[in-house]
Amino acid sequence: MPLRPHRPLPLATPAGVEVLTKILTQGPIPRVEIARRTGLSQAAVTKAVAPLIETGFVTDQSAPADGDGQLGIGRPVSPLTVVPSSVSVIGVKVTPTSLIGVTTDFTAGILNVRHEELDSTDPEAVIEQLAGHVKALIAALKSGTAVAGPLAGIGIAVSGDVDASHGVVRDSPLMGWRGVPVAELLGKRVRVPIVVTNDVRALTVAEHWFGAGVNADSFAVVTIGSGIGCGLYINGEVVSGAYGVSGELGHLPLAPGDLVCTCGRRGCVETVASSDAILTRTRETTGRSDLDLAGAIKLAHEGDEHAREAFDRAGEVIGAALAAMVNLVGPELVMIAGEGVAEYDLYEERMRRAFAEHAFGAAGDCRLMLRSHTFDDWARGAAATVIRSYVRGEPPLERGT
Amino acid sequence: MPLRPHRPLPLATPAGVEVLTKILTQGPIPRVEIARRTGLSQAAVTKAVAPLIETGFVTDQSAPADGDGQLGIGRPVSPLTVVPSSVSVIGVKVTPTSLIGVTTDFTAGILNVRHEELDSTDPEAVIEQLAGHVKALIAALKSGTAVAGPLAGIGIAVSGDVDASHGVVRDSPLMGWRGVPVAELLGKRVRVPIVVTNDVRALTVAEHWFGAGVNADSFAVVTIGSGIGCGLYINGEVVSGAYGVSGELGHLPLAPGDLVCTCGRRGCVETVASSDAILTRTRETTGRSDLDLAGAIKLAHEGDEHAREAFDRAGEVIGAALAAMVNLVGPELVMIAGEGVAEYDLYEERMRRAFAEHAFGAAGDCRLMLRSHTFDDWARGAAATVIRSYVRGEPPLERGT
């Protein structure tokens, strides 16, 4: 069994956590540069790094070590990097129709991928299937050709209002879940630390620690698709909301008030801009109730004015929502992501025009950047959240032993 | 002359800044509690505190020292406080019709107040008058009965898009200013460190360091009046926006698109909710073009349905804007402030209803709190921004000597 047992990181102080975070997200990085960026003394950095090297989580050798602690002889002034194989993580994105799971190393590099259709969205049934899914991913880690590091934990990403501190999905309209204690239910079946998180926030953590957001002082990830979500990274941290809710861009009241959202409110952005809303509108205006989303997209690409109008409306409201967001928080960078990015050409022009019309002053200077995330990236976001939690020494919700 | 010369704080390290910030904003506070809250060792706290006590900025005596360094004999385990009289600060809020200036001590406690009508909004004329205003405040500090601490700097608060890092008012529709280099122009006339800041952000700094936000993990200050503004404190810092713009709640596109805002955009919250918008609406619907704001308020209080409708519309849009903000950033606490708070009863019900209709899930759990700021509080916000800048050792924009 090449999967070694769980072990904590040797990080006794906040300074240690800060140092490892810099190595993990900005490495290879010399000690002196860590001192400069953290404001710690070089002595403090060296002191924090020593046990991490000794235990094999970090190396200052030119070539990455193999994680077995058998380090070669290297120059002591080499920049520091983490040893990817020193830690393994599992991340699963739960959608109404499928489970998408990945295993990753310490740097969120994907090792295994597993897609599985969901038989039902009933919470108990999903958790049962999820437990099997996770066990299969653990088996994949164990049977891999390379040695896999100890499993730090399992991350589960779900859309909606998630109480991460208790591992409870409070309200997920997409899943039809209310008050589902995912960590508790899964913890009875799998004895590994569990993190439950909002899916968009997980993606934002991945972009901040391992993605396009590494060097940004602030950024937003806006996801467009079956829902419209938004993750925010501001003032050195992903925004989580005092009550667990934030980034609900899809539920800003920017659309006409005559449309009722899946959440029950009126005028939400999603009533016009979600893929379901676009499909419903196209069916209504074309009179073709048999259309599916692919059909509506095809029609729009062929120039059908009704189908195009549905995308135009969506683009208009998405642009206004982007402007509202940048006017409020003023991020440096906005990444536009989600499955709806595939049809970006159909709404980009209207979206950009509405954005330009409503962005206030210099807030409109932020860079809009397209990110084509796959479903695996959402699962990787859940894994990145586990890595963050592990590095910070946050107490796991469920562990058993 | 009891005003002593400028002197820097003895803070060599980021840890020192963190320790002083805790003493300033959360004192009286024991060393052990500072260590607990900052994650620093007790030894590091003691080391950072020693030079601050020696130079008279901080004391661990039960009764505050008089700032002359003549400390009495006290218990060494007493909690730490700053010595208010060890530092003086000036803050001025610039409005289109007046200058409101205050002098404060190190804890932003107001010492002197000076109100002055503005003769013109022409930038050069305003700066000239501002220089005289500041000199009068310096004279007031010097002539005070108590010994005033060295002047740490002058803070100038202006509404609109302010580039604080260069001390330039980029765009202030209210003042009619574009690209006015306030720090440079004022620095030619007054040889003291100058900080220029957005007024709502300054108020937010004051609430965070010395006000209702001291113990909140996150909060928003929403100001209602001639404009609708918003300051945000999230993840340990006031949000400044990557390009200097944030909190532009008055320019979210939540109002009908047929109304053009003073900023030139359509559908901004302010087209319905600013005091001018309320007045204009009441004039239109009542046919009384002679009404002033006080008259419109009086009519509404008397139950005039047209006047009430104008306030209802404003309340509706303000409630939607509050919901949009909490859905995005999820603050723990929302303070409602600004001169419009005086008429809160006229729009509160509609505002709360619209907020409840559009707040998403647990985001709506945030506490809404009324704060009756005076104009002096805005000036105090500018002073608080100077104190923050002084403690952090940020390089002054203009100093001379």
Coordinates of N, CA, C and O in Angstrom, one line a residue, chain A residues 14 39 161 170 218 232 234-235 237-239 241-243 245-249 251-254 263 265-266 320 324-325 327-332 357-363 365-367, chain B residues 14 39 161 170 218 232 234-235 237-239 241-243 245-249 251-254 263 265-266 320 324-325 327-332 357-363 365-367:
Chain A
P14 N 1.8 30.7 13.8 CA 1.2 31.4 12.6 C 2.3 31.7 11.6 O 2.1 31.7 10.4
G39 N 7.5 39.9 5.9 CA 7.9 40.8 7.0 C 8.5 40.1 8.1 O 8.9 40.7 9.1
D161 N -25.9 27.8 -0.5 CA -25.5 28.3 0.8 C -24.9 27.1 1.7 O -25.7 26.3 2.1
R170 N -26.8 24.2 3.7 CA -28.0 24.8 4.3 C -29.1 25.0 3.3 O -30.3 24.7 3.6
S218 N -6.2 41.3 -5.7 CA -7.7 41.0 -5.5 C -8.2 40.5 -6.8 O -7.7 40.9 -7.9
L232 N -14.9 35.9 -4.5 CA -14.1 37.1 -4.3 C -12.9 36.8 -3.5 O -13.0 36.2 -2.4
I234 N -10.2 39.2 -1.6 CA -10.0 40.6 -1.3 C -9.2 40.7 0.0 O -9.5 39.9 0.9
N235 N -8.3 41.6 0.1 CA -7.5 41.8 1.3 C -6.9 40.6 1.9 O -7.0 40.3 3.1
E237 N -7.5 37.3 1.4 CA -8.3 36.1 1.8 C -9.5 36.0 0.9 O -10.1 37.0 0.4
V238 N -10.0 34.8 0.6 CA -11.2 34.6 -0.1 C -12.4 35.0 0.8 O -12.4 34.7 2.0
V239 N -13.3 35.8 0.3 CA -14.4 36.3 1.1 C -15.4 35.2 1.4 O -15.9 34.5 0.4
G241 N -18.1 35.6 3.8 CA -19.4 36.1 4.3 C -19.5 35.7 5.8 O -19.3 34.6 6.2
A242 N -20.0 36.7 6.6 CA -20.1 36.5 8.0 C -21.1 35.4 8.4 O -20.9 34.7 9.4
Y243 N -22.0 35.2 7.5 CA -23.1 34.2 7.8 C -23.0 33.0 6.7 O -23.9 32.3 6.5
V245 N -22.6 33.3 3.5 CA -23.1 33.6 2.2 C -22.3 34.8 1.6 O -22.1 35.8 2.3
S246 N -21.8 34.7 0.4 CA -21.2 35.8 -0.3 C -21.1 35.4 -1.8 O -21.3 34.3 -2.1
G247 N -20.9 36.4 -2.6 CA -20.7 36.2 -4.0 C -21.9 35.7 -4.8 O -21.9 35.1 -5.8
E248 N -23.1 36.0 -4.2 CA -24.4 35.5 -4.9 C -24.8 36.5 -6.0 O -25.8 37.1 -6.0
L249 N -23.9 36.6 -7.0 CA -24.1 37.5 -8.1 C -25.4 37.1 -8.9 O -26.0 38.0 -9.4
H251 N -28.0 36.3 -7.7 CA -29.2 36.8 -7.0 C -29.2 38.3 -6.6 O -29.8 38.7 -5.6
L252 N -28.5 39.1 -7.4 CA -28.7 40.5 -7.4 C -29.9 40.9 -8.1 O -30.2 40.3 -9.1
P253 N -30.7 41.8 -7.6 CA -32.0 42.1 -8.2 C -31.9 43.1 -9.4 O -32.4 44.2 -9.3
L254 N -31.2 42.6 -10.4 CA -31.0 43.5 -11.6 C -31.9 43.2 -12.8 O -31.8 43.9 -13.8
C263 N -34.9 30.4 -6.7 CA -34.8 30.6 -5.3 C -36.0 31.2 -4.7 O -36.1 31.4 -3.5
R265 N -37.2 34.3 -5.3 CA -37.2 35.8 -5.2 C -37.5 36.3 -6.6 O -37.4 35.6 -7.6
R266 N -37.8 37.6 -6.7 CA -38.1 38.2 -8.0 C -36.9 39.1 -8.5 O -36.2 39.7 -7.7
A320 N -24.3 44.1 -16.4 CA -24.8 45.0 -15.4 C -24.3 44.4 -14.0 O -23.9 45.1 -13.1
A324 N -21.9 46.0 -11.2 CA -22.3 46.2 -9.8 C -21.2 45.6 -8.9 O -20.9 46.3 -7.9
M325 N -20.7 44.5 -9.3 CA -19.7 43.9 -8.4 C -18.4 44.7 -8.4 O -17.8 44.9 -7.3
N327 N -18.1 47.9 -9.1 CA -18.3 49.2 -8.4 C -18.3 49.0 -6.9 O -17.9 49.9 -6.2
L328 N -18.7 47.9 -6.4 CA -18.7 47.6 -4.9 C -17.3 47.2 -4.4 O -16.9 47.8 -3.4
V329 N -16.6 46.3 -5.1 CA -15.4 45.8 -4.4 C -14.1 46.1 -5.2 O -13.0 45.9 -4.7
G330 N -14.3 46.6 -6.5 CA -13.1 47.0 -7.2 C -12.0 46.1 -7.3 O -10.8 46.4 -7.0
P331 N -12.2 44.8 -7.9 CA -11.1 43.9 -8.0 C -10.1 44.3 -9.1 O -10.5 45.0 -10.0
E332 N -8.9 43.7 -9.0 CA -7.9 44.0 -10.0 C -8.2 43.2 -11.3 O -7.9 43.7 -12.4
E357 N -21.1 50.5 -19.7 CA -22.2 51.6 -19.4 C -22.3 51.8 -17.9 O -22.6 52.9 -17.5
H358 N -22.1 50.7 -17.1 CA -22.4 50.9 -15.7 C -21.2 50.8 -14.7 O -21.3 51.1 -13.5
A359 N -20.0 50.5 -15.2 CA -18.8 50.5 -14.4 C -18.5 51.9 -14.0 O -18.5 52.8 -14.9
F360 N -18.2 52.1 -12.8 CA -18.0 53.5 -12.3 C -16.5 53.9 -12.3 O -15.7 53.3 -11.6
G361 N -16.2 54.9 -13.0 CA -14.8 55.4 -13.0 C -13.8 54.3 -13.2 O -13.9 53.4 -14.1
A362 N -12.7 54.4 -12.4 CA -11.6 53.5 -12.6 C -11.9 52.1 -12.3 O -11.1 51.2 -12.6
A363 N -13.1 51.8 -11.6 CA -13.4 50.4 -11.4 C -13.5 49.6 -12.6 O -13.2 48.4 -12.7
D365 N -11.5 49.7 -15.0 CA -10.2 49.3 -15.6 C -9.8 47.9 -15.3 O -8.8 47.5 -15.8
C366 N -10.6 47.2 -14.5 CA -10.2 45.8 -14.2 C -10.1 45.0 -15.4 O -10.9 45.2 -16.4
R367 N -9.2 44.0 -15.4 CA -9.0 43.1 -16.5 C -10.1 42.0 -16.5 O -10.3 41.4 -15.5
Chain B
P14 N 7.0 44.9 11.2 CA 5.5 44.7 11.0 C 4.9 44.3 12.3 O 3.8 44.7 12.6
G39 N -1.0 36.3 17.6 CA -0.2 35.1 17.3 C 1.3 35.3 17.5 O 2.1 34.4 17.3
D161 N -14.1 59.5 -6.7 CA -13.0 58.6 -7.0 C -11.7 59.4 -6.6 O -11.3 60.3 -7.3
R170 N -9.6 62.2 -8.5 CA -9.7 61.9 -10.0 C -11.0 62.3 -10.5 O -11.1 62.9 -11.6
S218 N -16.4 41.8 10.0 CA -16.6 42.5 8.7 C -17.8 43.4 8.9 O -18.7 43.1 9.7
L232 N -16.5 49.4 3.0 CA -16.5 48.0 3.3 C -15.3 47.6 4.1 O -14.2 48.0 3.7
I234 N -13.5 44.2 5.2 CA -13.6 42.7 5.0 C -12.2 42.1 5.1 O -11.2 42.7 4.6
N235 N -12.1 41.0 5.7 CA -10.8 40.3 5.8 C -9.7 41.1 6.4 O -8.6 41.2 5.8
E237 N -9.3 44.4 6.7 CA -8.9 45.7 6.1 C -10.0 46.4 5.4 O -10.9 45.7 4.9
V238 N -10.0 47.7 5.4 CA -11.0 48.5 4.6 C -10.7 48.2 3.1 O -9.6 48.3 2.7
V239 N -11.8 48.0 2.4 CA -11.6 47.7 0.9 C -11.3 49.0 0.2 O -12.1 49.9 0.3
G241 N -10.2 48.9 -3.3 CA -10.4 48.8 -4.7 C -9.0 48.8 -5.4 O -8.2 49.7 -5.1
A242 N -8.8 47.9 -6.3 CA -7.5 47.8 -7.0 C -7.2 49.1 -7.8 O -6.0 49.5 -7.9
Y243 N -8.2 49.8 -8.2 CA -8.0 51.0 -9.0 C -8.5 52.2 -8.3 O -8.8 53.2 -8.8
V245 N -11.3 52.6 -6.7 CA -12.8 52.7 -6.6 C -13.4 51.5 -5.9 O -13.0 50.3 -6.2
S246 N -14.2 51.7 -4.9 CA -15.0 50.6 -4.3 C -16.2 51.2 -3.6 O -16.2 52.5 -3.4
G247 N -17.1 50.4 -3.2 CA -18.2 50.9 -2.4 C -19.2 51.9 -3.1 O -19.9 52.6 -2.4
E248 N -19.2 51.9 -4.4 CA -20.0 52.8 -5.1 C -21.5 52.3 -5.2 O -22.0 52.1 -6.3
L249 N -22.1 52.2 -4.0 CA -23.4 51.6 -3.9 C -24.4 52.5 -4.7 O -25.4 52.0 -5.2
H251 N -24.1 53.9 -7.4 CA -24.0 53.7 -8.8 C -24.1 52.2 -9.3 O -23.6 51.8 -10.3
L252 N -24.9 51.5 -8.5 CA -25.3 50.1 -8.9 C -26.5 50.4 -9.8 O -27.4 51.2 -9.5
P253 N -26.6 49.7 -10.9 CA -27.7 49.9 -11.9 C -29.0 49.3 -11.5 O -29.5 48.4 -12.2
L254 N -29.6 49.7 -10.4 CA -30.8 49.1 -9.8 C -32.1 49.9 -10.0 O -33.1 49.4 -9.7
C263 N -23.6 61.3 -12.6 CA -22.4 60.8 -13.1 C -22.5 60.5 -14.6 O -21.5 60.2 -15.2
R265 N -24.4 58.2 -16.0 CA -24.9 56.8 -16.3 C -26.4 56.7 -16.1 O -27.0 57.6 -15.5
R266 N -26.9 55.6 -16.6 CA -28.4 55.4 -16.5 C -28.7 54.4 -15.4 O -27.9 53.4 -15.3
A320 N -33.0 47.4 -2.1 CA -32.5 46.5 -3.1 C -30.9 46.6 -3.1 O -30.2 45.6 -3.3
A324 N -28.2 43.7 -2.5 CA -27.2 43.4 -3.5 C -25.8 43.4 -2.8 O -25.0 42.4 -3.0
M325 N -25.6 44.3 -2.0 CA -24.3 44.4 -1.3 C -24.1 43.2 -0.3 O -23.0 42.6 -0.4
N327 N -25.6 40.3 -0.5 CA -25.5 39.1 -1.2 C -24.1 38.9 -1.8 O -23.6 37.7 -1.9
L328 N -23.4 40.0 -2.1 CA -22.1 39.8 -2.7 C -21.0 39.6 -1.6 O -20.1 38.8 -1.7
V329 N -21.0 40.4 -0.5 CA -19.9 40.4 0.4 C -20.2 39.9 1.8 O -19.3 39.5 2.6
G330 N -21.5 39.7 2.1 CA -21.9 39.1 3.3 C -21.3 39.6 4.6 O -20.8 38.9 5.4
P331 N -21.5 40.9 4.9 CA -20.9 41.5 6.1 C -21.7 41.1 7.4 O -22.8 40.7 7.3
E332 N -21.0 41.1 8.5 CA -21.6 40.8 9.8 C -22.6 41.9 10.2 O -23.6 41.6 10.8
E357 N -36.8 41.1 0.8 CA -37.2 40.4 -0.5 C -36.1 39.9 -1.3 O -36.1 38.9 -2.0
H358 N -35.0 40.7 -1.2 CA -33.8 40.3 -2.1 C -32.6 39.8 -1.4 O -31.7 39.3 -2.1
A359 N -32.5 39.8 -0.1 CA -31.3 39.3 0.6 C -31.4 37.8 0.4 O -32.4 37.1 0.6
F360 N -30.2 37.2 0.1 CA -30.2 35.8 -0.2 C -29.8 34.9 1.0 O -28.7 35.1 1.6
G361 N -30.7 34.0 1.4 CA -30.3 33.1 2.5 C -29.8 33.8 3.8 O -30.3 34.9 4.2
A362 N -28.8 33.3 4.3 CA -28.2 33.8 5.6 C -27.6 35.1 5.5 O -27.3 35.8 6.5
A363 N -27.4 35.6 4.2 CA -26.8 37.0 4.1 C -27.7 38.0 4.7 O -27.2 39.0 5.2
D365 N -29.1 37.8 7.4 CA -29.1 37.8 8.9 C -28.2 38.9 9.5 O -28.2 39.1 10.7
C366 N -27.5 39.7 8.6 CA -26.7 40.7 9.1 C -27.5 41.8 9.9 O -28.6 42.0 9.6
R367 N -26.8 42.4 10.9 CA -27.5 43.3 11.7 C -27.5 44.7 11.0 O -26.5 45.1 10.5

